[in-house]
XYZ file of C-alpha atoms in Angstrom:
512
model
C 114.693 -23.156 -13.407
C 113.501 -22.705 -9.905
C 113.957 -18.690 -9.014
C 116.493 -18.554 -6.336
C 115.841 -17.727 -2.721
C 118.821 -14.518 -1.365
C 119.038 -14.506 2.301
C 118.464 -10.635 1.882
C 115.307 -11.486 0.500
C 114.650 -13.601 3.606
C 115.841 -10.908 6.278
C 113.124 -8.776 6.783
C 110.493 -11.396 6.038
C 112.429 -13.222 9.130
C 112.567 -10.289 11.834
C 108.574 -9.385 10.792
C 106.972 -13.152 11.607
C 109.885 -14.796 12.899
C 111.687 -12.773 15.642
C 109.027 -11.919 17.087
C 107.922 -15.191 18.336
C 111.189 -15.837 18.868
C 110.707 -12.906 21.733
C 107.901 -13.737 23.037
C 108.772 -17.754 23.673
C 111.955 -16.121 25.559
C 109.953 -13.680 27.850
C 107.422 -16.389 28.204
C 110.256 -18.291 29.944
C 111.556 -14.929 32.001
C 108.379 -14.344 33.583
C 108.662 -18.000 35.273
C 111.402 -16.549 37.178
C 108.831 -14.430 39.276
C 107.768 -17.436 40.511
C 109.023 -19.846 43.495
C 111.501 -21.027 43.928
C 112.835 -17.933 42.346
C 110.230 -15.217 42.919
C 111.491 -12.219 41.511
C 108.919 -10.228 40.222
C 110.722 -7.753 39.403
C 111.048 -9.634 35.605
C 107.133 -8.985 35.194
C 106.759 -5.867 33.710
C 110.083 -6.918 31.079
C 107.820 -10.153 30.483
C 104.398 -9.012 30.326
C 105.591 -5.053 29.307
C 106.956 -7.371 26.079
C 104.126 -9.288 25.422
C 101.649 -5.990 25.451
C 104.202 -4.079 23.026
C 104.438 -7.014 20.990
C 100.113 -7.331 20.695
C 98.999 -4.098 21.060
C 97.328 -2.783 17.827
C 98.618 -6.349 15.751
C 96.386 -8.218 13.699
C 94.722 -11.102 15.743
C 96.303 -13.980 14.268
C 100.115 -12.444 14.874
C 98.459 -11.886 18.268
C 97.352 -15.483 18.623
C 100.966 -16.875 17.642
C 102.679 -14.539 19.774
C 100.654 -15.482 22.761
C 101.239 -18.958 21.907
C 104.818 -18.483 21.761
C 104.651 -16.697 25.079
C 102.674 -19.527 26.605
C 105.022 -21.935 25.148
C 107.845 -20.735 26.850
C 106.305 -20.162 30.026
C 104.948 -23.375 30.382
C 107.451 -25.489 29.073
C 110.137 -24.163 31.700
C 107.479 -23.732 34.128
C 106.519 -27.180 34.055
C 109.801 -29.165 32.969
C 109.615 -30.867 36.280
C 107.002 -33.161 35.423
C 109.785 -34.911 33.091
C 111.078 -36.466 36.320
C 107.658 -38.497 36.858
C 108.025 -40.221 33.810
C 111.409 -41.330 34.890
C 110.635 -43.413 38.230
C 110.044 -46.021 36.275
C 112.143 -44.945 33.188
C 111.762 -48.440 31.224
C 108.240 -48.424 30.170
C 107.599 -44.590 30.678
C 111.220 -42.500 29.898
C 110.525 -42.206 26.157
C 107.072 -40.106 26.885
C 109.050 -37.375 28.998
C 110.194 -34.791 26.178
C 106.982 -35.304 24.355
C 104.502 -35.186 27.487
C 106.501 -31.709 28.543
C 105.865 -30.171 25.054
C 102.589 -31.530 24.232
C 101.326 -30.348 27.419
C 103.195 -26.853 27.221
C 101.470 -26.452 23.517
C 98.266 -27.558 24.789
C 98.242 -25.005 27.815
C 99.588 -22.340 25.555
C 96.455 -22.113 24.028
C 94.808 -20.354 26.719
C 97.301 -16.952 26.451
C 97.018 -17.466 22.905
C 93.465 -17.129 22.716
C 93.805 -14.019 25.630
C 96.033 -12.022 23.117
C 93.766 -12.735 19.979
C 90.856 -11.124 22.196
C 92.979 -8.487 23.430
C 94.107 -7.663 19.867
C 90.758 -7.788 18.630
C 89.421 -5.125 20.633
C 92.528 -2.946 19.103
C 92.901 -0.762 22.706
C 96.082 0.798 23.114
C 97.353 3.133 26.205
C 95.809 2.548 29.873
C 92.747 1.388 28.619
C 94.861 -1.142 26.630
C 96.543 -2.217 29.525
C 93.138 -2.980 31.792
C 92.209 -5.204 28.611
C 94.908 -6.746 28.307
C 95.261 -7.333 32.045
C 91.691 -8.986 31.921
C 92.218 -10.951 29.275
C 95.149 -12.724 31.018
C 93.186 -13.171 34.100
C 90.500 -14.551 32.514
C 92.784 -17.300 30.292
C 93.738 -18.138 33.948
C 90.506 -18.743 35.094
C 89.781 -21.170 32.014
C 92.938 -22.730 32.736
C 92.108 -23.878 35.854
C 88.124 -24.280 34.911
C 88.166 -26.390 31.370
C 88.196 -30.004 31.268
C 88.951 -30.023 34.973
C 91.233 -27.653 35.126
C 95.101 -26.905 35.408
C 95.478 -23.576 37.410
C 99.779 -24.442 38.563
C 101.370 -21.378 38.347
C 99.416 -18.596 38.789
C 100.996 -14.948 38.261
C 99.656 -14.447 41.846
C 102.271 -16.926 43.095
C 105.095 -13.740 42.380
C 104.121 -12.611 45.830
C 103.885 -15.708 47.492
C 106.747 -14.932 49.427
C 106.296 -11.592 50.075
C 103.803 -10.634 52.964
C 102.409 -7.583 52.091
C 100.948 -7.943 48.528
C 100.256 -11.815 49.271
C 97.183 -10.647 51.494
C 95.128 -8.706 48.258
C 94.598 -12.852 47.501
C 92.223 -12.984 50.864
C 89.851 -10.330 49.248
C 90.145 -11.012 45.644
C 91.928 -14.830 45.165
C 94.853 -15.577 43.316
C 93.384 -14.979 39.575
C 92.064 -11.452 41.043
C 95.334 -10.915 42.375
C 97.107 -12.029 39.083
C 95.195 -9.667 37.895
C 96.406 -6.722 39.369
C 99.808 -8.230 38.716
C 99.880 -8.022 35.317
C 97.814 -4.841 34.959
C 100.766 -3.168 37.459
C 103.410 -4.855 35.281
C 102.128 -3.399 31.991
C 101.464 0.130 33.456
C 105.094 1.254 33.350
C 104.825 0.735 29.074
C 102.109 3.892 29.167
C 104.171 5.489 31.901
C 107.468 6.379 30.032
C 105.339 7.664 26.530
C 105.357 10.879 25.317
C 101.648 11.622 25.556
C 101.585 13.555 29.211
C 97.472 12.435 29.941
C 98.230 8.988 29.081
C 101.207 9.112 30.870
C 99.996 10.862 33.961
C 97.163 8.446 33.887
C 98.989 5.278 34.184
C 101.452 6.903 36.879
C 98.913 7.751 38.661
C 97.034 4.104 38.647
C 100.133 2.572 39.614
C 100.318 4.341 42.480
C 97.161 4.096 43.444
C 97.029 0.239 42.905
C 100.395 -0.502 45.031
C 99.361 2.476 47.424
C 96.450 0.332 47.837
C 98.088 -3.327 48.413
C 100.812 -1.752 50.402
C 97.764 -0.752 52.816
C 95.250 -4.056 52.240
C 97.967 -5.937 53.435
C 99.353 -4.230 56.345
C 95.779 -3.852 57.357
C 95.272 -7.664 56.740
C 98.886 -8.637 58.683
C 97.922 -6.288 62.072
C 97.526 -8.252 65.417
C 99.747 -11.074 67.023
C 99.984 -14.107 65.792
C 97.774 -16.438 67.663
C 98.228 -20.326 68.361
C 95.711 -22.936 69.520
C 96.433 -25.082 72.598
C 96.870 -28.362 69.808
C 100.082 -29.603 68.955
C 100.854 -31.309 65.732
C 103.608 -33.550 64.804
C 104.156 -34.308 60.645
C 106.065 -37.152 59.527
C 108.104 -36.806 56.793
C 109.459 -40.453 55.789
C 111.581 -39.492 52.611
C 111.116 -42.948 50.538
C 112.156 -42.682 47.464
C 109.332 -42.836 44.747
C 110.971 -45.795 43.610
C 111.162 -47.535 46.633
C 107.400 -46.719 47.964
C 105.956 -49.698 46.579
C 108.709 -51.896 46.038
C 108.437 -55.160 48.640
C 111.912 -55.458 48.811
C 111.734 -52.306 51.242
C 108.279 -52.503 52.733
C 109.146 -53.658 56.002
C 112.103 -50.687 56.281
C 109.310 -47.856 55.065
C 106.514 -49.133 57.724
C 109.297 -49.123 60.411
C 110.813 -45.872 59.355
C 107.270 -44.115 59.682
C 106.488 -45.794 62.988
C 110.015 -44.860 64.438
C 109.634 -40.843 63.295
C 106.080 -40.724 64.541
C 107.237 -42.412 68.375
C 110.180 -40.093 69.252
C 110.097 -38.101 72.094
C 107.550 -35.198 72.247
C 103.834 -34.194 72.335
C 101.252 -34.118 70.083
C 97.674 -34.064 69.522
C 97.411 -34.795 66.045
C 99.569 -37.316 64.049
C 99.767 -36.554 60.236
C 101.264 -38.626 57.578
C 101.656 -38.045 53.773
C 99.918 -39.224 51.033
C 99.915 -43.111 50.511
C 102.637 -43.294 53.957
C 101.405 -46.897 54.228
C 102.653 -49.487 51.216
C 99.088 -51.000 51.415
C 95.625 -51.213 52.346
C 95.859 -49.372 55.658
C 92.426 -50.127 56.480
C 92.581 -53.682 56.205
C 95.870 -53.965 58.063
C 94.984 -54.711 61.808
C 98.278 -54.943 62.729
C 99.518 -51.827 61.382
C 96.130 -50.010 63.032
C 97.184 -51.306 66.503
C 100.924 -50.127 65.732
C 99.351 -47.225 65.192
C 97.180 -46.936 68.276
C 100.440 -47.348 70.344
C 102.007 -44.445 68.873
C 98.778 -42.151 70.071
C 97.763 -41.020 73.674
C 93.809 -41.021 74.876
C 92.140 -37.945 72.290
C 94.965 -37.795 69.464
C 94.168 -38.762 65.946
C 96.582 -39.874 63.142
C 95.338 -38.265 59.950
C 97.199 -40.208 57.178
C 96.932 -40.603 53.259
C 96.120 -44.092 52.195
C 94.629 -46.454 49.251
C 91.572 -47.789 50.143
C 89.392 -50.395 48.075
C 85.348 -51.667 47.944
C 83.059 -53.589 46.089
C 80.608 -51.455 44.233
C 77.405 -53.693 42.592
C 80.129 -56.491 41.743
C 83.413 -54.069 40.929
C 86.397 -53.206 43.000
C 86.818 -49.469 43.313
C 89.658 -47.923 44.642
C 90.396 -44.146 46.278
C 93.116 -42.315 47.240
C 92.187 -41.299 50.698
C 93.001 -39.833 54.114
C 91.773 -41.903 57.098
C 90.761 -40.735 60.989
C 92.569 -43.171 63.314
C 92.153 -42.926 66.502
C 93.952 -44.692 70.386
C 91.758 -47.788 69.861
C 92.636 -48.425 66.535
C 89.202 -47.546 64.734
C 89.045 -44.913 61.573
C 86.691 -42.932 62.850
C 86.200 -41.040 59.179
C 87.725 -41.251 56.347
C 88.009 -38.765 53.260
C 88.376 -39.715 49.755
C 90.006 -37.164 46.549
C 87.152 -35.975 44.468
C 89.762 -33.629 42.085
C 91.825 -36.308 40.372
C 95.270 -36.191 38.269
C 94.342 -37.442 34.570
C 97.076 -39.904 33.613
C 97.861 -40.506 36.933
C 94.969 -41.476 38.685
C 92.442 -42.442 36.218
C 93.151 -42.509 32.082
C 90.459 -39.705 31.213
C 88.427 -41.743 27.741
C 90.208 -44.704 28.594
C 88.013 -46.758 26.252
C 89.677 -44.617 23.240
C 93.018 -43.938 24.857
C 95.343 -46.886 24.574
C 97.362 -45.663 27.556
C 98.423 -46.609 30.916
C 98.408 -45.118 34.330
C 101.905 -43.535 35.898
C 101.159 -44.390 39.029
C 100.916 -48.396 40.492
C 97.523 -49.717 41.031
C 95.575 -52.258 39.894
C 92.562 -49.971 38.201
C 91.622 -46.345 37.801
C 90.799 -44.618 41.218
C 87.042 -43.502 42.104
C 86.707 -40.236 42.651
C 84.895 -38.444 45.963
C 81.876 -36.442 46.602
C 83.619 -33.109 47.408
C 85.360 -31.092 49.962
C 84.507 -32.255 53.406
C 85.410 -31.461 57.288
C 86.398 -33.885 59.517
C 85.113 -33.190 63.080
C 86.753 -34.708 65.780
C 86.437 -35.366 69.733
C 88.319 -32.405 71.606
C 89.867 -31.209 68.287
C 89.283 -28.473 65.568
C 87.692 -28.980 62.495
C 89.940 -29.515 59.348
C 89.288 -30.089 55.955
C 90.975 -32.175 54.139
C 92.802 -32.274 50.718
C 95.077 -34.740 48.674
C 97.764 -33.383 46.706
C 96.846 -31.991 43.515
C 93.556 -30.705 45.015
C 95.750 -27.706 46.551
C 96.357 -26.396 43.508
C 92.734 -24.669 43.245
C 91.277 -21.872 44.338
C 88.196 -21.694 45.943
C 87.364 -25.401 45.447
C 89.507 -26.772 48.831
C 86.988 -26.842 51.543
C 83.417 -27.365 52.028
C 81.958 -23.696 52.434
C 78.819 -25.245 54.571
C 81.130 -26.709 57.188
C 84.117 -23.964 57.262
C 86.560 -25.937 59.326
C 89.181 -24.423 61.649
C 92.136 -25.829 59.267
C 93.286 -27.736 56.666
C 95.295 -30.617 55.681
C 96.979 -31.538 52.765
C 98.631 -34.762 52.303
C 100.615 -35.275 49.070
C 103.611 -37.561 47.582
C 106.072 -35.044 45.481
C 109.019 -37.759 45.512
C 107.604 -38.414 41.977
C 109.071 -35.248 41.412
C 112.440 -35.651 42.862
C 114.558 -31.959 43.518
C 113.020 -29.998 41.012
C 111.193 -26.891 40.908
C 107.769 -28.849 41.561
C 108.095 -29.120 45.019
C 108.680 -25.683 45.846
C 105.686 -24.329 43.208
C 103.067 -26.862 44.554
C 104.631 -25.864 48.348
C 103.553 -21.950 46.662
C 100.175 -22.906 45.579
C 99.274 -24.155 49.500
C 100.251 -20.874 51.224
C 97.746 -18.976 48.597
C 95.258 -21.409 49.597
C 95.719 -20.428 53.293
C 95.356 -16.455 52.235
C 92.458 -16.927 50.977
C 90.426 -18.777 53.451
C 92.075 -17.661 56.108
C 93.118 -21.019 57.486
C 95.833 -22.336 59.037
C 97.281 -25.243 56.186
C 99.724 -28.166 57.483
C 100.773 -30.428 54.745
C 102.918 -33.585 55.095
C 104.841 -34.881 51.779
C 106.618 -37.535 51.689
C 109.602 -36.142 50.263
C 109.035 -32.391 51.027
C 108.438 -29.912 51.486
C 106.179 -29.958 54.662
C 105.037 -27.388 56.590
C 102.942 -24.975 59.133
C 101.475 -22.281 57.063
C 99.566 -19.704 58.916
C 96.226 -17.939 57.992
C 97.898 -15.108 56.145
C 100.549 -17.926 54.096
C 103.635 -16.804 56.564
C 105.566 -20.166 56.716
C 106.156 -21.024 60.726
C 108.422 -24.026 60.229
C 108.933 -26.693 57.560
C 110.798 -29.733 56.846
C 113.342 -29.240 53.815
C 113.283 -31.192 50.435
C 114.997 -34.347 50.893
C 114.806 -34.245 54.309
C 114.334 -37.177 57.008
C 112.539 -36.319 59.852
C 109.275 -35.160 62.057
C 108.007 -31.007 62.759
C 106.397 -30.788 65.711
C 104.490 -27.358 66.260
C 101.700 -25.631 67.559
C 98.605 -25.093 65.255
C 98.114 -22.262 64.205
C 94.438 -20.337 64.777
C 91.845 -19.542 62.187
C 91.470 -16.417 60.854
C 87.807 -14.659 60.161
C 86.199 -15.802 57.406
C 87.986 -13.681 54.060
C 85.812 -11.677 51.825
C 86.639 -14.297 49.074
C 86.543 -17.308 51.581
C 83.033 -15.855 51.675
C 82.153 -14.982 47.933
C 84.230 -17.080 46.350
C 85.126 -16.687 42.829
C 82.375 -13.665 42.549
C 85.172 -11.113 43.768
C 87.493 -11.996 41.277
C 84.390 -11.165 38.475
C 84.084 -8.287 40.907
C 87.105 -7.090 40.110
C 87.233 -8.243 36.145
C 84.121 -6.298 35.241
C 85.592 -2.713 37.510
C 88.713 -3.067 34.840
C 87.004 -3.514 32.272
C 84.514 -0.576 32.886
C 87.508 1.531 33.199
C 88.985 0.598 29.916
C 85.441 0.833 28.105
C 85.050 4.634 29.742
C 88.622 6.077 29.017
C 88.167 4.241 25.504
C 84.976 6.470 25.271
C 86.627 9.160 26.506
C 89.498 8.984 24.415
C 87.126 8.335 21.081
C 85.244 11.586 22.067
C 88.183 14.008 22.195
C 89.581 12.420 19.006
């Protein structure tokens, strides 16, 4: 006979091995509420404090599994909006929605899993433990944003997007550096309330110094009057559902909508249309170029997302581009997206994977050469980015030719009324802070916005709104430390963090 297993005998094992993993998943989900559109950062000490408690002084395998469970909950909820894109063409791709979101969450969870395994391996506790924990988490965020082309979505620093003062720390250390400080602040309370007076006092002092430093930096950065340029922009938000965007039955209506909205009364120097606003190859359509020219005064230009194609060595090459068109119907400049979306704009390892792109088109897009600055007569130089490119800290402008502002053409219609577009807007605001440059985004269904160099939302059009947005272009700020030195600033705070942890750990060992 097989030996029977009683419920009572499973109880301790269940509580020891399974319950902490379930708790970790819940903690991971809770951290998403710190990020836009919820923006409630007070949940961070619960989420990260709980993760710190579950992994400190634990074995590496257990810490790895706990970190994976936390990451799975975090990414599953935070990236749930991706499912919306599969239902644009539900007949072909709808079945992939759940497996894709679950699979992506599981894969991305390997980064916090590895971070927690490394943290557990250091055997650090107390204040030095919180320093190492924060470094491990931020290091995993940097890896996530770098490995295999990177996916730095929902960085922890974005908890401060809707808070002017703490957000300014990104101008100094970037989003990865601000994320490190945020996680450190979130875990220090676990030490503050311990009985060890030395550790509690040190944690309290560090917490106070960090809060004061972030506050002073933010207030100093925000000192001074807001300045605007004499340049006026007009953003057109056509609000065309993704299912209708490429449907021939809606082609004439879609084109007319952009032309009619653009022609509304008002003066502008720069007209802005979103990603692939024109349903076709705009650079090949002379009639449409002529209609656009009628909208523009002598020195005005249109910047618009557009698909292009060209024959290169006998093969057709497609690009996702931004075109600059002047009042003579000439294309005076063009930029090709260089950071493409896997499976959306190209299929990685196409020869090995029997998969199709989720977006309409005849073939994979070819990447451009990298960030560029458009220089146009009598207008400030603009750095170009398309959609997904706005999520990459330190990789959005040409550092050798710093622009006066950044334009992002995007199409978030793929994600409907989900939390995705708000999260995408948060990335744009943080890029503005990091670079000290105004950031203007034109989004097909929203959220279109004018953002100043401090990341403040000057004006915007809501999700699902059909309208235009007119406004003065904010002035560029002086180059920020992050703009000048890039991720060196993150690695600086990272190194200081670990050095302090090593010193504290050495002192603890000496005393003991």
